[in-house]
JSON list of C-alpha atoms in Angstrom, two decimals:
[
{"chain": "B", "resi": 1, "resn": "MET", "atom": "CA", "xyz": [13.34, -2.99, 10.52]},
{"chain": "B", "resi": 2, "resn": "ARG", "atom": "CA", "xyz": [10.27, -0.99, 11.51]},
{"chain": "B", "resi": 3, "resn": "SER", "atom": "CA", "xyz": [9.93, 0.33, 15.05]},
{"chain": "B", "resi": 4, "resn": "PRO", "atom": "CA", "xyz": [7.02, -1.64, 16.62]},
{"chain": "B", "resi": 5, "resn": "ARG", "atom": "CA", "xyz": [3.92, 0.32, 17.09]},
{"chain": "B", "resi": 6, "resn": "ARG", "atom": "CA", "xyz": [2.85, 0.81, 20.75]},
{"chain": "B", "resi": 7, "resn": "CYS", "atom": "CA", "xyz": [-0.51, 0.42, 22.45]},
{"chain": "B", "resi": 8, "resn": "SER", "atom": "CA", "xyz": [-2.54, 3.74, 22.22]},
{"chain": "B", "resi": 9, "resn": "ARG", "atom": "CA", "xyz": [-3.72, 3.35, 25.83]},
{"chain": "B", "resi": 10, "resn": "ASN", "atom": "CA", "xyz": [-2.07, 6.11, 27.99]},
{"chain": "B", "resi": 11, "resn": "GLY", "atom": "CA", "xyz": [0.93, 4.69, 29.92]},
{"chain": "B", "resi": 12, "resn": "CYS", "atom": "CA", "xyz": [0.97, 1.36, 28.21]},
{"chain": "B", "resi": 13, "resn": "PRO", "atom": "CA", "xyz": [4.41, 0.45, 26.96]},
{"chain": "B", "resi": 14, "resn": "ARG", "atom": "CA", "xyz": [3.44, -2.86, 25.24]},
{"chain": "B", "resi": 15, "resn": "GLN", "atom": "CA", "xyz": [3.67, -3.52, 21.56]},
{"chain": "B", "resi": 16, "resn": "ALA", "atom": "CA", "xyz": [0.31, -3.28, 19.61]},
{"chain": "B", "resi": 17, "resn": "VAL", "atom": "CA", "xyz": [-1.13, -6.40, 18.11]},
{"chain": "B", "resi": 18, "resn": "ALA", "atom": "CA", "xyz": [-4.66, -5.21, 17.33]},
{"chain": "B", "resi": 19, "resn": "THR", "atom": "CA", "xyz": [-6.48, -2.32, 15.88]},
{"chain": "B", "resi": 20, "resn": "LEU", "atom": "CA", "xyz": [-9.69, -0.75, 17.25]},
{"chain": "B", "resi": 21, "resn": "THR", "atom": "CA", "xyz": [-12.07, 0.93, 14.84]},
{"chain": "B", "resi": 22, "resn": "TYR", "atom": "CA", "xyz": [-15.41, 2.57, 15.78]},
{"chain": "B", "resi": 23, "resn": "VAL", "atom": "CA", "xyz": [-18.36, 2.38, 13.47]},
{"chain": "B", "resi": 24, "resn": "TYR", "atom": "CA", "xyz": [-20.41, 5.16, 14.79]},
{"chain": "B", "resi": 25, "resn": "ASN", "atom": "CA", "xyz": [-23.47, 4.85, 12.52]},
{"chain": "B", "resi": 26, "resn": "GLU", "atom": "CA", "xyz": [-23.86, 1.29, 13.80]},
{"chain": "B", "resi": 27, "resn": "SER", "atom": "CA", "xyz": [-22.82, 1.92, 17.37]},
{"chain": "B", "resi": 28, "resn": "THR", "atom": "CA", "xyz": [-20.06, -0.76, 17.07]},
{"chain": "B", "resi": 29, "resn": "ALA", "atom": "CA", "xyz": [-16.51, -1.06, 18.18]},
{"chain": "B", "resi": 30, "resn": "VAL", "atom": "CA", "xyz": [-14.49, -3.53, 16.05]},
{"chain": "B", "resi": 31, "resn": "VAL", "atom": "CA", "xyz": [-11.27, -4.97, 17.45]},
{"chain": "B", "resi": 32, "resn": "GLY", "atom": "CA", "xyz": [-9.32, -6.88, 14.77]},
{"chain": "B", "resi": 33, "resn": "PRO", "atom": "CA", "xyz": [-5.75, -7.79, 13.81]},
{"chain": "B", "resi": 34, "resn": "LEU", "atom": "CA", "xyz": [-3.24, -4.96, 13.66]},
{"chain": "B", "resi": 35, "resn": "ALA", "atom": "CA", "xyz": [-3.84, -2.89, 10.49]},
{"chain": "B", "resi": 36, "resn": "ALA", "atom": "CA", "xyz": [-0.92, -2.69, 8.01]},
{"chain": "B", "resi": 37, "resn": "PHE", "atom": "CA", "xyz": [-0.59, 1.10, 8.61]},
{"chain": "B", "resi": 38, "resn": "ALA", "atom": "CA", "xyz": [-1.58, 3.37, 11.48]},
{"chain": "B", "resi": 39, "resn": "GLU", "atom": "CA", "xyz": [-4.62, 5.43, 10.25]},
{"chain": "B", "resi": 40, "resn": "PRO", "atom": "CA", "xyz": [-6.41, 8.41, 11.81]},
{"chain": "B", "resi": 41, "resn": "HIS", "atom": "CA", "xyz": [-9.48, 7.49, 13.83]},
{"chain": "B", "resi": 42, "resn": "THR", "atom": "CA", "xyz": [-8.13, 3.99, 14.67]},
{"chain": "B", "resi": 43, "resn": "TYR", "atom": "CA", "xyz": [-6.39, 2.91, 17.86]},
{"chain": "B", "resi": 44, "resn": "ASP", "atom": "CA", "xyz": [-3.63, 0.36, 18.15]},
{"chain": "B", "resi": 45, "resn": "LEU", "atom": "CA", "xyz": [-3.93, -1.96, 21.21]},
{"chain": "B", "resi": 46, "resn": "CYS", "atom": "CA", "xyz": [-1.86, -4.58, 22.95]},
{"chain": "B", "resi": 47, "resn": "GLU", "atom": "CA", "xyz": [-3.32, -7.90, 23.57]},
{"chain": "B", "resi": 48, "resn": "PRO", "atom": "CA", "xyz": [-4.50, -7.37, 27.17]},
{"chain": "B", "resi": 49, "resn": "HIS", "atom": "CA", "xyz": [-6.35, -4.18, 26.21]},
{"chain": "B", "resi": 50, "resn": "ALA", "atom": "CA", "xyz": [-7.71, -5.61, 23.00]},
{"chain": "B", "resi": 51, "resn": "ARG", "atom": "CA", "xyz": [-9.17, -8.61, 25.07]},
{"chain": "B", "resi": 52, "resn": "SER", "atom": "CA", "xyz": [-10.56, -6.56, 27.85]},
{"chain": "B", "resi": 53, "resn": "LEU", "atom": "CA", "xyz": [-12.10, -3.57, 25.80]},
{"chain": "B", "resi": 54, "resn": "THR", "atom": "CA", "xyz": [-15.65, -2.74, 26.70]},
{"chain": "B", "resi": 55, "resn": "ALA", "atom": "CA", "xyz": [-17.93, -0.37, 24.81]},
{"chain": "B", "resi": 56, "resn": "PRO", "atom": "CA", "xyz": [-20.53, 2.13, 26.20]},
{"chain": "B", "resi": 57, "resn": "ARG", "atom": "CA", "xyz": [-24.02, 0.95, 26.94]},
{"chain": "B", "resi": 58, "resn": "GLY", "atom": "CA", "xyz": [-25.94, 0.36, 23.82]},
{"chain": "B", "resi": 59, "resn": "TRP", "atom": "CA", "xyz": [-22.84, -0.31, 21.72]},
{"chain": "B", "resi": 60, "resn": "GLU", "atom": "CA", "xyz": [-21.72, -3.68, 20.47]},
{"chain": "B", "resi": 61, "resn": "VAL", "atom": "CA", "xyz": [-18.13, -5.03, 20.35]},
{"chain": "B", "resi": 62, "resn": "VAL", "atom": "CA", "xyz": [-17.08, -7.22, 17.49]},
{"chain": "B", "resi": 63, "resn": "ARG", "atom": "CA", "xyz": [-13.74, -8.93, 18.44]},
{"chain": "B", "resi": 64, "resn": "HIS", "atom": "CA", "xyz": [-11.47, -10.99, 16.51]},
{"chain": "B", "resi": 65, "resn": "GLU", "atom": "CA", "xyz": [-11.62, -14.53, 17.88]},
{"chain": "B", "resi": 66, "resn": "GLY", "atom": "CA", "xyz": [-8.16, -15.79, 16.78]},
{"chain": "B", "resi": 67, "resn": "GLU", "atom": "CA", "xyz": [-4.72, -14.98, 18.12]},
{"chain": "B", "resi": 68, "resn": "PHE", "atom": "CA", "xyz": [-3.32, -11.58, 17.97]},
{"chain": "B", "resi": 69, "resn": "GLU", "atom": "CA", "xyz": [0.22, -11.63, 16.63]},
{"chain": "B", "resi": 70, "resn": "PRO", "atom": "CA", "xyz": [2.64, -8.73, 16.01]},
{"chain": "B", "resi": 71, "resn": "PRO", "atom": "CA", "xyz": [3.30, -8.20, 12.28]},
{"chain": "B", "resi": 72, "resn": "PRO", "atom": "CA", "xyz": [6.52, -9.79, 10.88]},
{"chain": "B", "resi": 73, "resn": "PRO", "atom": "CA", "xyz": [9.26, -7.33, 9.98]},
{"chain": "B", "resi": 74, "resn": "THR", "atom": "CA", "xyz": [9.49, -6.69, 6.18]},
{"chain": "B", "resi": 75, "resn": "THR", "atom": "CA", "xyz": [12.58, -6.29, 4.02]},
{"chain": "B", "resi": 76, "resn": "ASP", "atom": "CA", "xyz": [11.12, -3.05, 2.64]},
{"chain": "B", "resi": 77, "resn": "ASP", "atom": "CA", "xyz": [11.51, -1.41, 6.04]},
{"chain": "B", "resi": 78, "resn": "LEU", "atom": "CA", "xyz": [15.16, -2.62, 6.30]},
{"chain": "B", "resi": 79, "resn": "VAL", "atom": "CA", "xyz": [16.00, -1.39, 2.85]},
{"chain": "B", "resi": 80, "resn": "ALA", "atom": "CA", "xyz": [14.38, 1.99, 3.47]},
{"chain": "B", "resi": 81, "resn": "LEU", "atom": "CA", "xyz": [16.39, 2.41, 6.69]},
{"chain": "B", "resi": 82, "resn": "ALA", "atom": "CA", "xyz": [19.70, 1.45, 4.98]},
{"chain": "B", "resi": 83, "resn": "GLU", "atom": "CA", "xyz": [19.05, 3.90, 2.15]},
{"chain": "B", "resi": 84, "resn": "ALA", "atom": "CA", "xyz": [18.35, 6.73, 4.83]},
{"chain": "B", "resi": 85, "resn": "VAL", "atom": "CA", "xyz": [21.55, 5.93, 6.59]},
{"chain": "B", "resi": 86, "resn": "ARG", "atom": "CA", "xyz": [23.55, 5.96, 3.30]},
{"chain": "B", "resi": 87, "resn": "GLU", "atom": "CA", "xyz": [22.00, 9.30, 2.27]},
{"chain": "B", "resi": 88, "resn": "ALA", "atom": "CA", "xyz": [22.83, 10.93, 5.56]},
{"chain": "B", "resi": 89, "resn": "ALA", "atom": "CA", "xyz": [26.46, 9.68, 5.46]},
{"chain": "B", "resi": 90, "resn": "ARG", "atom": "CA", "xyz": [27.05, 10.98, 1.96]},
{"chain": "B", "resi": 91, "resn": "PRO", "atom": "CA", "xyz": [29.35, 14.03, 2.03]},
{"chain": "B", "resi": 92, "resn": "ALA", "atom": "CA", "xyz": [27.98, 17.28, 0.68]},
{"chain": "B", "resi": 93, "resn": "PRO", "atom": "CA", "xyz": [29.43, 18.29, -2.79]},
{"chain": "B", "resi": 94, "resn": "ARG", "atom": "CA", "xyz": [32.09, 20.91, -2.57]},
{"chain": "B", "resi": 95, "resn": "PRO", "atom": "CA", "xyz": [31.59, 24.05, -4.66]},
{"chain": "B", "resi": 96, "resn": "PRO", "atom": "CA", "xyz": [34.15, 24.64, -7.42]},
{"chain": "B", "resi": 97, "resn": "GLN", "atom": "CA", "xyz": [37.08, 26.94, -6.37]},
{"chain": "B", "resi": 98, "resn": "ASP", "atom": "CA", "xyz": [38.44, 29.57, -8.73]},
{"chain": "B", "resi": 99, "resn": "ASP", "atom": "CA", "xyz": [41.93, 29.65, -7.27]},
{"chain": "B", "resi": 100, "resn": "GLN", "atom": "CA", "xyz": [43.48, 26.50, -5.51]},
{"chain": "B", "resi": 101, "resn": "ASN", "atom": "CA", "xyz": [45.92, 28.69, -3.52]},
{"chain": "B", "resi": 102, "resn": "HIS", "atom": "CA", "xyz": [43.18, 30.95, -2.01]},
{"chain": "B", "resi": 103, "resn": "PRO", "atom": "CA", "xyz": [40.07, 28.77, -1.10]},
{"chain": "B", "resi": 104, "resn": "SER", "atom": "CA", "xyz": [36.97, 30.89, -0.58]},
{"chain": "B", "resi": 105, "resn": "THR", "atom": "CA", "xyz": [35.55, 30.84, 2.86]},
{"chain": "B", "resi": 106, "resn": "PRO", "atom": "CA", "xyz": [31.78, 30.61, 3.47]},
{"chain": "B", "resi": 107, "resn": "PRO", "atom": "CA", "xyz": [29.94, 33.65, 4.72]},
{"chain": "B", "resi": 108, "resn": "ALA", "atom": "CA", "xyz": [29.54, 33.87, 8.51]},
{"chain": "B", "resi": 109, "resn": "ALA", "atom": "CA", "xyz": [25.72, 33.72, 8.16]},
{"chain": "B", "resi": 110, "resn": "SER", "atom": "CA", "xyz": [25.79, 30.18, 6.84]},
{"chain": "B", "resi": 111, "resn": "SER", "atom": "CA", "xyz": [27.48, 28.36, 9.66]},
{"chain": "B", "resi": 112, "resn": "THR", "atom": "CA", "xyz": [25.26, 25.44, 9.13]},
{"chain": "B", "resi": 113, "resn": "SER", "atom": "CA", "xyz": [24.35, 23.65, 6.00]},
{"chain": "B", "resi": 114, "resn": "ARG", "atom": "CA", "xyz": [21.15, 21.79, 5.08]},
{"chain": "B", "resi": 115, "resn": "ARG", "atom": "CA", "xyz": [20.61, 18.53, 3.29]},
{"chain": "B", "resi": 116, "resn": "GLY", "atom": "CA", "xyz": [17.06, 17.44, 3.05]},
{"chain": "B", "resi": 117, "resn": "HIS", "atom": "CA", "xyz": [15.55, 17.46, 6.48]},
{"chain": "B", "resi": 118, "resn": "LEU", "atom": "CA", "xyz": [18.93, 17.14, 8.24]},
{"chain": "B", "resi": 119, "resn": "ARG", "atom": "CA", "xyz": [21.22, 19.97, 9.27]},
{"chain": "B", "resi": 120, "resn": "VAL", "atom": "CA", "xyz": [25.01, 19.49, 9.61]},
{"chain": "B", "resi": 121, "resn": "ILE", "atom": "CA", "xyz": [26.30, 21.76, 12.41]},
{"chain": "B", "resi": 122, "resn": "PRO", "atom": "CA", "xyz": [30.17, 22.24, 12.29]},
{"chain": "B", "resi": 123, "resn": "PRO", "atom": "CA", "xyz": [32.13, 21.64, 15.57]},
{"chain": "B", "resi": 124, "resn": "THR", "atom": "CA", "xyz": [33.10, 24.67, 17.59]},
{"chain": "B", "resi": 125, "resn": "HIS", "atom": "CA", "xyz": [36.85, 24.96, 18.41]}
]
């Protein structure tokens, strides 16, 4: 399940339910339902901040009149999370060894291995 987006206001821990967008050429601030994706130059707001937003003098505020509701969780998010966990848990393939009696040791410089954006750091004994 997706991590809920938080209000963009400093220090506000509440979940976002609305998106604020500025239309500069029309001097308008638009507060509407939460956008499907966070985008640059928009701000996610909780309900109290969405309802109490004021604009500078000379600007107009266009506000959604209905109820602000958090978006429902989607199964796509759950499937993506499950796939990421499965991929991270998959063991790294072992390199083929020439002689089973004398396994090769990795060079000292490669004490960590990389898989995608994750690094596996071996335990120290």
